[in-house]
Amino acid sequence: MRITRTGLATLAVGVGLAGAAQAAQWVDFPGAFPDFPCQDGWMACIVDGASVSPELVDGPADLRLTWFDLQPTRSFDPFGGLSAYVGVLEENDVPPAVEQDATEAQRAADAAQAEDAARREAEERDAARQVAADEVARQRDAQVRATERADQLVREAQSASAADQQRLAAAAQVERDAAAVAQAAQREAEAERRRQEEAQAAAEAQANAAREAEAERVAKAAHDAEAARVAAANVQAGPVDCTDLTGLELNASLGKLNDGTIACLESRLSAAPRLTEKKKISLVLMANAWFKGDKKSWESLVKRHFDEIGQSDPDLCYKYALYLSTQGPGRATGVIRWANVALENRTAWTGDTFTSRVYSLYKLRAVASKGLWAVAEERHAADASEETRNRVDKHRNMTKVNAREWYEYAKSAGKDPASALSICMSAAGTKDYCEG
Amino acid sequence: MTGFLAPLMFAGWAAAGADKDCGVPVTVRVVDAASEQPIASAVVRNRSEQDRRRVNTETGQWSDCALYLPDGTELLIEKGMTLEFEISAPGYTNQSISYLVRRRKNLISVHLTEMVIDMSDEDPDDIVIQFGRDKPID
């Protein structure tokens, strides 16, 4: 409402001005078209390289500020001098009268310039004279103060008696002796401090050496004890028999297969002619490593299983993908790969297992893609290049596709699709793609 | 000469808010809702366009005075237009906003919240790998 009122008021003023402009002649606006618009009374001049004349160019010639944004015009500075005339006039081309006018104008301009320069020089001379007078006054004051102080010192020296002079000399000698003693004591203290530091450093080095030796001894003893225990266990167990895989499953499920059994299983795995046999042994070894908590070994065993035995077990692929997803964004590529492999073999599942695991695999893929995309974006923001931009596009598209698949599956399986839609929209930038 | 004074005044008045070569500038600033820090990887997409515009990585701001439509036309942003933006960033929940363009000071601050995906329902320990024996038929 306020804007409307302001607009109407502006409109009324504009209409009023327009009516007035229509009614009047241009000679009625001497302020807008002055005969001599230049600052120094000239009819035309050059200011900052632009000509100023009675003609209306972008406002009245003598306007100091622009109408709309109050910016300074070329006539803003009333103290600006005329620019020097840079044109070259050919003598033959100039009519005598014009030439005379120009000469007179030039002469007047020169006179004005000379007068201005003389005035500026006089001002500068006055200022310099004032500064010099101030400096002289300061120096004179300083000289007077120094003279007074010297006189005072001479008077004090003359008034001192011979006894006082002797007393002062003795006091000075005592002071010198005390300073020498203090200096010697300080040197001695410094030397003592250095000796103590050296002794302390030597003691610390000795203690460190002793500690290291003790730690080595303890570690060696522990290692020997472990070796002895394993040897004793092997001796007690007798020859290791690992042919009964079913019998080993219980211990493997508790992570309690001993080193001898593991070594036996490894040798059997290497020697087994059939993949089914290899698979059974590998599953026992993987179960033992997992339940023992040795995730590094488990990961190596799973990789070997996938490389040498097969990738058709969706449970194992799913478990491996899930495990990798807990290892940070650096393993995201592996998560996507093994989630895809698991999804290829999802027909092995049925019922709720199928629904929950497929949903979980789609989710794993989308979240891992999102992680890759975020990392790519961070790198691109830190150091943008064609390569980083391509990587961003690639991972964003992957996120978009994976999130949309997750969203579609979540909707059809009756699961909550909110997170899937959120990732999809984040990657696609629009809801249309995800819901289309 | 004086006949054009009034139109000149009106033209100047009308042009005060918008550059004649460009429309009204609109700025979108994208920040993290929790830390108030600019999100360097955020993108702003106008629904009329197909392209995603990246924000400045230092300031988190995107600014322009025109829209570039898919058919190649350039649509200058003008006062009174309603712009619909979709702001997104990896790891953050999307946000859609609708904005009525004013004559000046068109600064839109968008706070994106971090996306939290609950992964607690999946635990590798819950997945039992069957040993290599044949599974009994139910």
Coordinates of C-alpha atoms in Angstrom, one line a residue:
Chain A
M1 CA 0.0 0.0 0.0
R2 CA 2.9 2.3 0.8
I3 CA 4.6 1.5 -2.4
T4 CA 1.4 2.2 -4.3
R5 CA 1.0 5.6 -2.6
T6 CA 4.7 6.5 -3.4
G7 CA 4.2 5.4 -7.0
L8 CA 1.1 7.6 -7.4
A9 CA 2.8 10.6 -5.9
T10 CA 5.7 10.2 -8.3
L11 CA 3.3 9.8 -11.1
A12 CA 1.5 13.0 -10.1
V13 CA 4.8 14.9 -9.9
G14 CA 5.9 13.6 -13.2
V15 CA 2.6 14.6 -14.9
G16 CA 2.8 18.0 -13.3
L17 CA 6.3 18.6 -14.5
A18 CA 5.5 17.2 -18.0
G19 CA 2.6 19.7 -18.2
A20 CA 4.8 22.5 -17.1
A21 CA 7.4 21.5 -19.6
Q22 CA 4.9 21.5 -22.4
A23 CA 3.6 24.9 -21.5
A24 CA 6.9 26.7 -21.2
Q25 CA 9.7 27.5 -23.7
W26 CA 13.2 26.4 -23.3
V27 CA 14.4 29.9 -22.6
D28 CA 12.3 29.7 -19.4
F29 CA 14.9 27.3 -18.0
P30 CA 18.1 29.3 -17.9
G31 CA 19.3 27.0 -15.1
A32 CA 19.1 24.0 -17.3
F33 CA 20.7 25.6 -20.3
P34 CA 23.1 28.3 -19.0
D35 CA 25.1 30.4 -21.4
F36 CA 28.3 29.8 -19.5
P37 CA 28.1 26.3 -17.9
C38 CA 31.9 26.0 -17.1
Q39 CA 33.1 26.5 -13.6
D40 CA 35.2 29.5 -14.6
G41 CA 32.5 31.2 -16.6
W42 CA 33.5 29.8 -20.0
M43 CA 30.9 28.7 -22.4
A44 CA 32.5 25.4 -23.2
C45 CA 35.3 23.5 -21.7
I46 CA 36.8 20.0 -21.3
V47 CA 36.5 18.4 -17.9
D48 CA 38.1 15.0 -17.4
G49 CA 38.3 14.5 -21.1
A50 CA 34.6 15.2 -21.7
S51 CA 33.2 18.4 -23.2
V52 CA 30.8 20.6 -21.2
S53 CA 28.7 23.0 -23.2
P54 CA 25.3 24.6 -23.0
E55 CA 23.8 21.7 -24.8
L56 CA 21.9 19.2 -22.6
V57 CA 23.8 15.9 -22.7
D58 CA 22.8 13.8 -19.8
G59 CA 21.2 16.5 -17.7
P60 CA 21.4 20.2 -17.2
A61 CA 24.9 21.4 -18.0
D62 CA 25.4 23.0 -14.6
L63 CA 23.9 20.2 -12.6
R64 CA 26.4 19.1 -9.9
L65 CA 24.7 15.8 -9.0
T66 CA 22.7 13.5 -11.2
W67 CA 18.9 13.4 -10.7
F68 CA 18.3 9.8 -9.9
D69 CA 21.3 8.4 -8.0
L70 CA 23.0 11.6 -6.8
Q71 CA 26.3 10.7 -8.5
P72 CA 28.7 13.6 -9.1
T73 CA 28.5 15.0 -12.6
R74 CA 31.4 16.5 -14.6
S75 CA 30.5 19.9 -13.2
F76 CA 30.6 18.6 -9.6
D77 CA 34.0 20.1 -8.7
P78 CA 33.8 23.9 -8.7
F79 CA 37.6 24.2 -8.3
G80 CA 38.5 22.1 -11.3
G81 CA 40.7 23.9 -13.8
L82 CA 40.4 23.8 -17.5
S83 CA 42.0 20.9 -19.4
A84 CA 44.8 21.9 -21.7
Y85 CA 43.9 22.2 -25.3
V86 CA 45.5 19.3 -27.1
G87 CA 44.2 20.0 -30.7
V88 CA 46.5 21.2 -33.4
L89 CA 45.4 24.1 -35.5
E90 CA 46.7 24.6 -39.0
E91 CA 47.5 28.2 -39.6
N92 CA 46.1 28.3 -43.2
D93 CA 42.8 26.6 -42.1
V94 CA 42.0 29.2 -39.5
P95 CA 40.3 32.4 -40.6
P96 CA 42.1 35.6 -39.3
A97 CA 39.2 36.6 -37.1
V98 CA 38.9 33.2 -35.5
E99 CA 42.7 33.0 -35.1
Q100 CA 42.6 36.4 -33.4
D101 CA 39.9 35.2 -31.0
A102 CA 41.7 32.0 -30.3
T103 CA 44.9 33.9 -29.6
E104 CA 43.1 36.3 -27.3
A105 CA 41.5 33.4 -25.6
Q106 CA 44.8 31.6 -25.3
R107 CA 46.4 34.7 -23.9
A108 CA 43.6 35.1 -21.3
A109 CA 43.8 31.5 -20.3
D110 CA 47.6 31.8 -20.0
A111 CA 47.2 34.9 -17.8
A112 CA 44.7 33.1 -15.6
Q113 CA 46.9 30.1 -15.3
A114 CA 49.9 32.2 -14.5
E115 CA 48.0 34.1 -11.9
D116 CA 46.8 30.9 -10.4
A117 CA 50.3 29.4 -10.3
A118 CA 51.7 32.6 -8.7
R119 CA 49.0 32.4 -6.0
R120 CA 49.8 28.8 -5.3
E121 CA 53.6 29.5 -5.2
A122 CA 53.0 32.4 -2.7
E123 CA 50.9 30.1 -0.5
E124 CA 53.6 27.4 -0.6
R125 CA 56.3 29.9 0.3
D126 CA 54.3 31.2 3.3
A127 CA 53.7 27.6 4.5
A128 CA 57.5 26.8 4.1
R129 CA 58.4 30.0 6.0
Q130 CA 56.1 29.1 8.8
V131 CA 57.6 25.6 9.1
A132 CA 61.1 27.0 9.2
A133 CA 60.3 29.5 11.9
D134 CA 58.7 26.8 14.0
E135 CA 61.8 24.6 13.7
V136 CA 64.2 27.5 14.7
A137 CA 62.1 28.2 17.7
R138 CA 62.2 24.6 18.8
Q139 CA 66.0 24.4 18.4
R140 CA 66.5 27.6 20.4
D141 CA 64.4 26.2 23.3
A142 CA 66.4 23.0 23.3
Q143 CA 69.7 24.9 23.4
V144 CA 68.6 27.0 26.3
R145 CA 67.6 23.9 28.3
A146 CA 71.0 22.2 27.7
T147 CA 72.9 25.3 28.8
E148 CA 71.0 25.5 32.0
R149 CA 71.6 21.9 32.8
A150 CA 75.4 22.2 32.2
D151 CA 75.6 25.2 34.5
Q152 CA 73.8 23.3 37.2
L153 CA 76.3 20.4 36.9
V154 CA 79.3 22.7 37.1
R155 CA 77.9 24.3 40.2
E156 CA 77.4 20.9 42.0
A157 CA 80.9 19.8 41.1
Q158 CA 82.4 23.0 42.5
S159 CA 80.5 22.7 45.8
A160 CA 81.6 19.1 46.5
S161 CA 84.5 18.9 49.1
A162 CA 87.6 16.8 48.9
A163 CA 86.4 14.5 51.6
D164 CA 83.2 13.9 49.7
Q165 CA 85.2 13.0 46.6
Q166 CA 87.3 10.5 48.6
R167 CA 84.1 9.0 50.1
L168 CA 82.6 8.6 46.7
A169 CA 85.7 7.0 45.3
A170 CA 85.8 4.4 48.2
A171 CA 82.1 3.7 47.7
A172 CA 82.7 3.2 44.0
Q173 CA 85.6 0.7 44.7
V174 CA 83.4 -1.2 47.1
E175 CA 80.7 -1.4 44.5
R176 CA 83.1 -2.7 41.9
D177 CA 84.4 -5.4 44.3
A178 CA 80.9 -6.5 45.1
A179 CA 80.1 -6.7 41.4
A180 CA 83.1 -8.9 40.7
V181 CA 82.2 -11.2 43.6
A182 CA 78.7 -11.5 42.3
Q183 CA 79.9 -12.2 38.8
A184 CA 82.2 -15.0 40.1
A185 CA 79.3 -16.6 42.1
Q186 CA 77.1 -16.4 39.1
R187 CA 79.7 -18.2 36.9
E188 CA 80.1 -20.9 39.6
A189 CA 76.3 -21.4 39.8
E190 CA 76.0 -21.7 36.0
A191 CA 78.8 -24.3 35.9
E192 CA 77.0 -26.2 38.7
R193 CA 73.7 -26.1 36.9
R194 CA 75.4 -27.5 33.7
R195 CA 76.9 -30.3 35.7
Q196 CA 73.6 -31.2 37.2
E197 CA 71.9 -31.2 33.8
E198 CA 74.5 -33.5 32.3
A199 CA 74.2 -35.9 35.2
Q200 CA 70.4 -35.9 34.9
A201 CA 70.5 -36.5 31.1
A202 CA 72.9 -39.4 31.6
A203 CA 70.6 -40.9 34.3
E204 CA 67.6 -40.6 32.1
A205 CA 69.4 -42.3 29.2
Q206 CA 70.5 -45.1 31.5
A207 CA 66.9 -45.5 32.7
N208 CA 65.5 -45.5 29.2
A209 CA 68.0 -48.1 28.1
A210 CA 67.0 -50.2 31.1
R211 CA 63.3 -49.9 30.4
E212 CA 63.8 -50.8 26.7
A213 CA 65.8 -53.9 27.7
E214 CA 63.2 -54.9 30.2
A215 CA 60.4 -54.5 27.6
E216 CA 62.4 -56.5 25.1
R217 CA 62.9 -59.2 27.6
V218 CA 59.2 -59.3 28.6
A219 CA 58.2 -59.4 24.9
K220 CA 60.6 -62.2 24.2
A221 CA 59.5 -64.2 27.2
A222 CA 55.8 -63.8 26.2
H223 CA 56.6 -64.9 22.7
D224 CA 58.5 -67.9 23.9
A225 CA 55.7 -68.8 26.3
E226 CA 53.1 -68.6 23.5
A227 CA 55.3 -70.7 21.2
A228 CA 55.7 -73.2 24.0
R229 CA 52.0 -73.2 24.6
V230 CA 51.2 -73.8 21.0
A231 CA 53.8 -76.5 20.8
A232 CA 52.4 -78.2 23.9
A233 CA 48.9 -78.0 22.6
N234 CA 49.9 -79.5 19.3
V235 CA 51.8 -82.3 21.2
Q236 CA 48.8 -82.9 23.4
A237 CA 46.4 -82.9 20.5
G238 CA 48.5 -85.4 18.6
P239 CA 48.5 -85.5 14.8
V240 CA 45.9 -82.9 13.6
D241 CA 43.0 -84.4 11.7
C242 CA 40.9 -81.9 9.8
T243 CA 39.0 -84.2 7.5
D244 CA 35.8 -84.0 9.6
L245 CA 34.5 -80.6 8.6
T246 CA 31.2 -81.1 10.3
G247 CA 33.0 -81.8 13.5
L248 CA 35.0 -78.6 13.2
E249 CA 32.0 -76.4 12.6
L250 CA 31.2 -76.0 16.3
N251 CA 34.7 -74.8 17.1
A252 CA 34.7 -72.6 14.0
S253 CA 31.4 -71.0 15.2
L254 CA 33.1 -70.1 18.4
G255 CA 36.3 -69.0 16.8
K256 CA 38.3 -71.6 18.6
L257 CA 40.1 -73.5 15.9
N258 CA 43.7 -73.9 16.9
D259 CA 46.6 -73.0 14.7
G260 CA 47.4 -76.6 13.8
T261 CA 43.8 -77.2 12.6
I262 CA 43.9 -74.0 10.6
A263 CA 47.2 -75.0 9.0
C264 CA 45.7 -78.4 8.2
L265 CA 42.6 -76.8 6.6
E266 CA 44.7 -74.5 4.6
S267 CA 46.7 -77.3 3.2
R268 CA 43.6 -79.3 2.4
L269 CA 42.1 -76.3 0.7
S270 CA 45.1 -76.0 -1.5
A271 CA 45.1 -79.6 -2.4
A272 CA 41.4 -80.1 -2.8
P273 CA 40.6 -80.9 -6.5
R274 CA 36.9 -79.9 -6.4
L275 CA 35.4 -76.4 -5.9
T276 CA 32.6 -77.8 -3.6
E277 CA 35.3 -79.2 -1.3
K278 CA 37.2 -76.0 -1.4
K279 CA 34.1 -74.1 -0.6
K280 CA 33.3 -76.1 2.5
I281 CA 36.8 -75.7 3.9
S282 CA 36.8 -72.0 3.1
L283 CA 33.5 -71.4 4.9
V284 CA 34.8 -73.1 8.0
L285 CA 37.9 -70.9 7.9
M286 CA 35.9 -67.8 7.4
A287 CA 33.5 -68.6 10.2
N288 CA 36.4 -69.2 12.6
A289 CA 38.1 -65.9 11.7
W290 CA 34.8 -63.9 12.0
F291 CA 33.8 -65.3 15.4
K292 CA 37.3 -65.0 16.7
G293 CA 37.0 -61.3 15.9
D294 CA 39.9 -61.3 13.5
K295 CA 38.2 -59.1 10.9
K296 CA 41.4 -58.6 8.9
S297 CA 41.9 -62.3 8.4
W298 CA 38.2 -62.7 7.6
E299 CA 38.4 -60.0 4.9
S300 CA 41.4 -61.8 3.3
L301 CA 39.6 -65.1 3.4
V302 CA 36.4 -63.7 1.9
K303 CA 38.5 -62.1 -0.9
R304 CA 40.1 -65.4 -1.6
H305 CA 36.8 -67.1 -1.6
F306 CA 35.4 -64.7 -4.1
D307 CA 38.5 -64.9 -6.3
E308 CA 39.1 -68.6 -6.2
I309 CA 35.9 -70.3 -5.3
G310 CA 32.9 -68.3 -6.3
Q311 CA 30.7 -65.2 -5.8
S312 CA 27.3 -66.9 -6.0
D313 CA 26.6 -66.8 -2.3
P314 CA 24.4 -63.8 -1.8
D315 CA 24.6 -64.1 2.0
L316 CA 28.4 -63.8 1.9
C317 CA 28.2 -60.9 -0.6
Y318 CA 25.7 -59.1 1.5
K319 CA 27.7 -59.6 4.7
Y320 CA 30.9 -58.5 3.0
A321 CA 29.2 -55.4 1.5
L322 CA 27.7 -54.6 4.9
Y323 CA 31.1 -55.0 6.6
L324 CA 32.7 -52.7 4.0
S325 CA 30.1 -50.1 4.6
T326 CA 31.2 -49.8 8.2
Q327 CA 34.8 -49.1 7.1
G328 CA 34.3 -45.6 5.9
P329 CA 33.8 -43.8 2.5
G330 CA 37.1 -45.3 1.3
R331 CA 35.5 -48.7 0.8
A332 CA 32.3 -47.3 -0.9
T333 CA 33.3 -48.7 -4.3
G334 CA 33.6 -52.2 -2.8
V335 CA 30.2 -51.8 -1.1
I336 CA 28.5 -51.0 -4.4
R337 CA 30.3 -53.8 -6.2
W338 CA 29.4 -56.5 -3.7
A339 CA 25.9 -55.2 -3.2
N340 CA 25.4 -55.5 -6.9
V341 CA 26.7 -59.1 -6.9
A342 CA 24.4 -59.9 -4.0
L343 CA 21.5 -58.4 -5.9
E344 CA 22.3 -60.6 -8.9
N345 CA 21.8 -63.7 -6.7
R346 CA 18.9 -62.4 -4.6
T347 CA 16.6 -65.2 -5.9
A348 CA 18.3 -67.4 -3.3
W349 CA 16.2 -65.5 -0.7
T350 CA 12.6 -65.9 0.0
G351 CA 9.9 -64.1 2.0
D352 CA 10.8 -61.5 4.5
T353 CA 14.5 -62.3 4.1
F354 CA 14.2 -61.4 0.5
T355 CA 12.4 -58.1 1.1
S356 CA 14.6 -56.9 4.0
R357 CA 17.9 -57.9 2.3
V358 CA 17.1 -56.5 -1.1
Y359 CA 15.9 -53.3 0.6
S360 CA 19.1 -53.2 2.6
L361 CA 21.3 -53.8 -0.4
Y362 CA 19.6 -50.9 -2.4
K363 CA 20.1 -48.7 0.6
L364 CA 23.8 -49.7 1.0
R365 CA 24.4 -48.9 -2.7
A366 CA 22.7 -45.5 -2.5
V367 CA 24.4 -44.5 0.7
A368 CA 27.8 -45.6 -0.6
S369 CA 27.2 -43.7 -3.8
K370 CA 26.3 -40.6 -1.8
G371 CA 29.5 -40.9 0.1
L372 CA 31.5 -41.1 -3.1
W373 CA 29.7 -38.1 -4.5
A374 CA 30.3 -36.1 -1.4
V375 CA 34.0 -36.9 -1.5
A376 CA 34.2 -35.9 -5.2
E377 CA 32.4 -32.6 -4.5
E378 CA 34.8 -31.8 -1.7
R379 CA 37.8 -32.4 -4.0
H380 CA 36.2 -30.4 -6.7
A381 CA 35.5 -27.5 -4.4
A382 CA 39.1 -27.6 -3.1
D383 CA 40.8 -27.9 -6.4
A384 CA 38.5 -27.7 -9.4
S385 CA 39.5 -29.2 -12.7
E386 CA 38.0 -31.0 -15.6
E387 CA 38.8 -34.3 -14.1
T388 CA 37.2 -33.5 -10.7
R389 CA 34.1 -32.1 -12.4
N390 CA 33.7 -35.3 -14.5
R391 CA 34.1 -37.4 -11.3
V392 CA 31.5 -35.3 -9.6
D393 CA 29.1 -35.8 -12.5
K394 CA 29.8 -39.5 -12.6
H395 CA 29.2 -40.1 -8.9
R396 CA 26.2 -37.8 -8.7
N397 CA 24.6 -39.7 -11.6
M398 CA 25.4 -43.0 -9.9
T399 CA 23.8 -41.7 -6.6
K400 CA 20.8 -40.5 -8.5
V401 CA 20.2 -43.9 -10.2
N402 CA 20.9 -46.0 -7.1
A403 CA 18.7 -43.8 -4.9
R404 CA 15.9 -43.9 -7.4
E405 CA 16.1 -47.8 -7.5
W406 CA 16.0 -47.8 -3.7
Y407 CA 13.1 -45.5 -3.7
E408 CA 11.1 -47.5 -6.2
Y409 CA 11.8 -50.7 -4.3
A410 CA 10.9 -49.1 -0.9
K411 CA 7.6 -48.0 -2.3
S412 CA 6.7 -51.3 -3.8
A413 CA 7.9 -53.3 -0.8
G414 CA 5.9 -51.1 1.7
K415 CA 9.1 -49.8 3.3
D416 CA 9.7 -46.1 4.3
P417 CA 10.8 -44.3 1.1
A418 CA 11.6 -41.0 2.7
S419 CA 15.4 -41.4 3.0
A420 CA 15.6 -42.8 -0.5
L421 CA 13.6 -39.9 -1.9
S422 CA 15.8 -37.4 0.0
I423 CA 19.0 -38.8 -1.5
C424 CA 17.5 -39.0 -4.9
M425 CA 16.3 -35.4 -4.8
S426 CA 19.6 -34.3 -3.5
A427 CA 21.4 -35.9 -6.4
A428 CA 18.9 -35.1 -9.1
G429 CA 18.1 -31.6 -7.8
T430 CA 14.5 -32.2 -8.5
K431 CA 11.6 -34.3 -7.4
D432 CA 10.4 -34.9 -10.9
Y433 CA 13.2 -37.3 -11.8
C434 CA 12.7 -39.4 -8.7
E435 CA 9.0 -39.7 -8.8
G436 CA 8.6 -39.6 -12.6
Chain B
M1 CA 14.1 19.8 -26.7
T2 CA 12.1 19.9 -23.5
G3 CA 9.5 17.6 -24.8
F4 CA 11.4 14.5 -23.7
L5 CA 12.0 15.7 -20.2
A6 CA 9.0 13.8 -18.7
P7 CA 9.6 10.5 -20.4
L8 CA 13.2 10.8 -19.4
M9 CA 12.3 11.2 -15.8
F10 CA 10.0 8.2 -15.9
A11 CA 12.5 6.1 -17.7
G12 CA 15.1 6.9 -15.1
W13 CA 12.7 6.2 -12.3
A14 CA 11.8 2.8 -13.8
A15 CA 15.4 1.9 -14.4
A16 CA 16.5 2.7 -10.9
G17 CA 15.9 -0.9 -9.7
A18 CA 17.0 -2.9 -12.6
D19 CA 19.9 -2.7 -15.1
K20 CA 18.5 -2.3 -18.6
D21 CA 20.9 -5.1 -19.8
C22 CA 20.0 -7.4 -17.0
G23 CA 17.1 -8.1 -14.7
V24 CA 16.8 -7.7 -11.0
P25 CA 19.8 -9.5 -9.3
V26 CA 18.8 -12.3 -7.0
T27 CA 21.2 -14.0 -4.7
V28 CA 20.8 -17.3 -2.9
R29 CA 23.1 -18.1 0.0
V30 CA 23.3 -21.7 1.1
V31 CA 24.5 -22.5 4.6
D32 CA 24.7 -25.4 6.9
A33 CA 21.7 -25.2 9.4
A34 CA 23.8 -26.3 12.3
S35 CA 27.1 -24.4 11.8
E36 CA 25.9 -21.5 9.7
Q37 CA 28.9 -22.1 7.5
P38 CA 28.6 -21.8 3.7
I39 CA 28.2 -25.1 1.9
A40 CA 30.8 -25.1 -0.9
S41 CA 29.2 -28.0 -2.9
A42 CA 25.7 -26.7 -2.9
V43 CA 23.8 -26.2 -6.2
V44 CA 20.8 -24.0 -7.0
R45 CA 18.4 -25.0 -9.7
N46 CA 15.5 -22.9 -10.9
R47 CA 12.6 -25.0 -12.0
S48 CA 12.3 -23.2 -15.3
E49 CA 15.9 -24.1 -16.2
Q50 CA 17.5 -27.5 -16.6
D51 CA 21.0 -26.6 -15.4
R52 CA 22.2 -26.6 -11.9
R53 CA 24.1 -23.6 -10.8
R54 CA 27.0 -24.1 -8.4
V55 CA 27.4 -21.7 -5.5
N56 CA 30.6 -19.8 -4.9
T57 CA 32.8 -22.3 -2.9
E58 CA 34.0 -19.5 -0.6
T59 CA 30.8 -17.6 0.1
G60 CA 28.2 -20.3 -0.6
Q61 CA 26.3 -17.8 -2.8
W62 CA 24.8 -17.9 -6.3
S63 CA 23.7 -14.8 -7.9
D64 CA 22.2 -13.9 -11.3
C65 CA 19.7 -11.5 -12.9
A66 CA 18.4 -13.7 -15.7
L67 CA 17.2 -17.2 -16.3
Y68 CA 18.4 -19.3 -19.2
L69 CA 15.5 -21.4 -20.4
P70 CA 16.0 -24.8 -22.1
D71 CA 14.8 -23.4 -25.5
G72 CA 17.6 -20.9 -25.5
T73 CA 15.7 -17.8 -24.4
E74 CA 17.0 -15.5 -21.7
L75 CA 14.4 -14.5 -19.2
L76 CA 15.3 -11.4 -17.3
I77 CA 14.3 -11.5 -13.6
E78 CA 11.9 -8.7 -12.9
K79 CA 10.2 -7.4 -9.8
G80 CA 7.0 -9.3 -9.0
M81 CA 8.2 -12.6 -10.6
T82 CA 7.9 -15.7 -8.5
L83 CA 11.0 -17.8 -8.7
E84 CA 11.0 -21.4 -7.6
F85 CA 14.4 -22.8 -6.6
E86 CA 15.5 -26.2 -5.5
I87 CA 18.7 -26.2 -3.5
S88 CA 20.7 -29.3 -2.9
A89 CA 24.1 -30.4 -1.7
P90 CA 25.5 -33.9 -1.2
G91 CA 24.8 -35.1 2.3
Y92 CA 22.1 -32.5 2.9
T93 CA 18.3 -32.7 2.6
N94 CA 17.0 -30.9 -0.4
Q95 CA 15.0 -27.7 0.0
S96 CA 12.5 -26.1 -2.4
I97 CA 11.7 -22.5 -2.0
S98 CA 9.4 -20.1 -3.8
Y99 CA 10.4 -16.4 -3.8
L100 CA 8.6 -13.3 -4.9
V101 CA 11.2 -10.9 -6.5
R102 CA 11.4 -7.5 -4.9
R103 CA 12.8 -4.4 -6.5
R104 CA 16.1 -4.7 -4.7
K105 CA 17.8 -6.6 -1.8
N106 CA 16.8 -10.0 -3.1
L107 CA 19.0 -12.0 -0.8
I108 CA 17.6 -15.5 0.0
S109 CA 19.3 -17.4 2.8
V110 CA 18.8 -21.1 2.7
H111 CA 19.7 -23.4 5.6
L112 CA 20.2 -27.0 4.6
T113 CA 20.0 -29.7 7.3
E114 CA 22.4 -32.6 7.2
M115 CA 20.8 -35.8 5.9
V116 CA 20.9 -38.6 8.5
I117 CA 20.4 -42.2 7.2
D118 CA 19.9 -44.7 9.9
M119 CA 22.0 -47.8 9.2
S120 CA 21.6 -49.3 12.6
D121 CA 19.2 -51.9 11.5
E122 CA 21.8 -53.6 9.4
D123 CA 24.5 -55.5 11.4
P124 CA 27.0 -57.9 9.8
D125 CA 26.8 -60.0 12.9
D126 CA 23.2 -60.8 12.2
I127 CA 24.0 -62.4 8.9
V128 CA 24.7 -66.1 9.4
I129 CA 26.7 -67.8 6.7
Q130 CA 25.6 -71.4 6.3
F131 CA 28.3 -74.0 6.2
G132 CA 28.8 -76.0 3.0
R133 CA 26.4 -78.8 4.0
D134 CA 23.3 -79.3 2.1
K135 CA 20.4 -77.5 3.6
P136 CA 17.6 -79.7 4.8
I137 CA 14.4 -79.5 2.8
D138 CA 11.5 -77.9 4.7

